[in-house]
């Protein structure tokens, strides 16, 4: 019975269109790894580091994941957008204006992931620090991080939004 219930649930979690698939690919980003911009090109000695052996098991039982088929909502109202960010797993394209990094040494947006990036963009070690305009496919988690790392115009645009029910694996 458990196997059938699991199989039924997993079968229901299907990507339903080429557009959704392409947006998922565009939003995918690997680990947040890059050199510290203060030390690029220098040889450092007597440095240390720390790493978790694996945080995956913890994330699997403590974090929410998309646990439904995606529902296309397109361009939501600002009120609906905020509600979706708080209650759903989200996937969307956002167009930001007057983007300025708010931290001195950490930039979150990868220039290579931008769909559009203005010619005046300042890119440090592959990461956008400032731009008059950029467009990028992201999730609600990315948006939360971006709002904490950058300042940007409140007149941003959201396109091609999909929402998913949140659930534990």
XYZ file of C-alpha atoms in Angstrom:
169
model
C 0.000 0.000 0.000
C 2.829 2.401 0.834
C 4.576 1.673 -2.466
C 1.392 2.300 -4.450
C 0.699 5.539 -2.573
C 4.284 6.714 -3.182
C 4.167 5.728 -6.863
C 0.847 7.542 -7.309
C 2.205 10.699 -5.663
C 5.435 10.700 -7.691
C 3.550 10.040 -10.934
C 1.393 13.103 -10.240
C 4.482 15.342 -9.954
C 4.981 15.743 -13.658
C 6.225 18.655 -15.699
C 3.317 19.511 -17.951
C 4.818 21.678 -20.689
C 7.994 22.490 -22.551
C 7.729 26.068 -21.212
C 7.769 24.823 -17.598
C 10.701 22.499 -18.343
C 12.734 25.308 -19.949
C 11.981 27.632 -17.040
C 13.066 24.973 -14.541
C 16.341 24.534 -16.425
C 16.894 28.303 -16.533
C 16.275 28.682 -12.791
C 18.514 25.797 -11.744
C 21.720 26.905 -10.046
C 24.405 24.770 -8.488
C 26.199 25.412 -5.226
C 27.222 28.913 -4.177
C 30.957 28.644 -4.694
C 33.421 31.203 -5.959
C 36.610 32.945 -4.925
C 36.618 35.812 -2.455
C 36.964 38.900 -4.645
C 39.460 40.436 -2.202
C 41.983 37.660 -2.850
C 41.623 36.732 -6.526
C 45.034 36.016 -8.032
C 46.806 35.801 -4.679
C 48.386 32.761 -3.076
C 47.225 32.500 0.524
C 48.880 30.366 3.159
C 47.739 29.109 6.566
C 44.045 29.284 5.696
C 41.337 27.026 7.001
C 37.918 25.948 5.903
C 34.900 24.133 7.214
C 32.315 22.101 5.384
C 29.317 20.064 6.387
C 29.762 16.391 5.657
C 26.293 16.436 4.173
C 23.329 18.646 4.886
C 21.137 16.783 2.378
C 19.522 14.389 4.897
C 18.610 17.340 7.125
C 17.209 19.352 4.206
C 15.185 16.363 3.053
C 13.290 16.157 6.360
C 13.167 19.825 7.365
C 12.596 21.848 4.189
C 9.586 22.230 1.940
C 9.677 21.052 -1.647
C 7.263 21.403 -4.579
C 4.821 18.537 -4.059
C 2.262 19.116 -6.795
C 2.074 19.610 -10.503
C 2.874 23.205 -11.372
C 0.017 25.622 -11.962
C 0.750 28.384 -14.473
C -0.408 31.774 -13.153
C 1.448 33.939 -15.692
C 1.781 37.524 -14.486
C 0.173 37.755 -11.046
C -0.961 40.944 -9.338
C 1.491 42.294 -6.767
C -0.805 41.128 -3.944
C -1.096 37.610 -5.398
C 2.675 37.487 -5.982
C 3.407 38.273 -2.321
C 0.847 35.694 -1.202
C 2.354 33.036 -3.474
C 5.859 33.751 -2.142
C 4.607 33.150 1.406
C 2.460 30.076 0.776
C 3.726 28.222 -2.310
C 6.865 27.008 -3.983
C 7.306 29.371 -6.918
C 9.131 29.491 -10.224
C 9.130 32.678 -12.297
C 10.998 35.212 -14.374
C 11.696 38.528 -12.685
C 12.830 41.739 -14.332
C 14.690 44.024 -11.930
C 15.760 47.649 -12.348
C 18.433 49.729 -10.580
C 20.013 46.706 -8.918
C 22.740 47.463 -6.353
C 24.514 45.025 -4.087
C 23.830 45.772 -0.430
C 26.727 43.688 0.979
C 30.371 44.450 0.332
C 31.675 40.978 -0.446
C 28.832 38.662 -1.405
C 26.917 38.802 -4.672
C 24.197 36.223 -5.257
C 23.099 36.721 -8.864
C 25.250 34.844 -11.353
C 25.748 36.816 -14.566
C 25.693 33.591 -16.581
C 22.161 32.834 -15.357
C 20.728 36.190 -16.456
C 18.386 36.082 -19.426
C 19.087 39.783 -19.965
C 21.801 41.898 -18.378
C 22.349 45.584 -19.111
C 25.609 46.696 -20.732
C 26.405 48.837 -17.686
C 26.305 45.839 -15.327
C 29.206 45.459 -12.918
C 30.218 41.817 -12.655
C 32.745 40.664 -10.078
C 34.018 37.121 -10.343
C 30.975 36.082 -12.347
C 28.473 37.654 -9.944
C 26.393 40.765 -10.586
C 27.084 43.583 -8.133
C 25.201 46.374 -9.952
C 23.023 46.685 -13.051
C 20.468 49.130 -14.348
C 18.432 46.178 -15.618
C 18.463 42.394 -15.453
C 16.076 39.551 -16.102
C 16.475 36.133 -14.507
C 14.505 32.925 -13.857
C 14.358 32.162 -10.130
C 12.424 30.508 -7.300
C 10.823 32.026 -4.210
C 13.938 31.073 -2.225
C 16.182 32.921 -4.687
C 13.904 35.961 -4.520
C 14.101 35.976 -0.721
C 17.896 35.933 -0.866
C 18.036 38.583 -3.596
C 15.852 40.941 -1.550
C 18.293 40.608 1.352
C 21.484 40.967 -0.705
C 20.442 43.691 -3.164
C 18.483 46.915 -3.287
C 16.415 47.421 -6.438
C 13.490 49.452 -7.732
C 10.095 48.481 -6.298
C 8.822 48.607 -9.888
C 9.981 45.108 -10.836
C 8.049 42.783 -13.162
C 7.148 39.117 -12.734
C 6.414 36.867 -15.730
C 5.724 33.224 -16.535
C 5.001 32.270 -12.924
C 4.299 28.700 -11.849
C 3.176 27.786 -8.352
C 3.417 24.445 -6.554
C 1.992 23.163 -3.286
C 4.620 23.030 -0.531
C 5.220 19.762 1.243
C 7.808 17.583 2.900
C 9.442 14.830 0.904
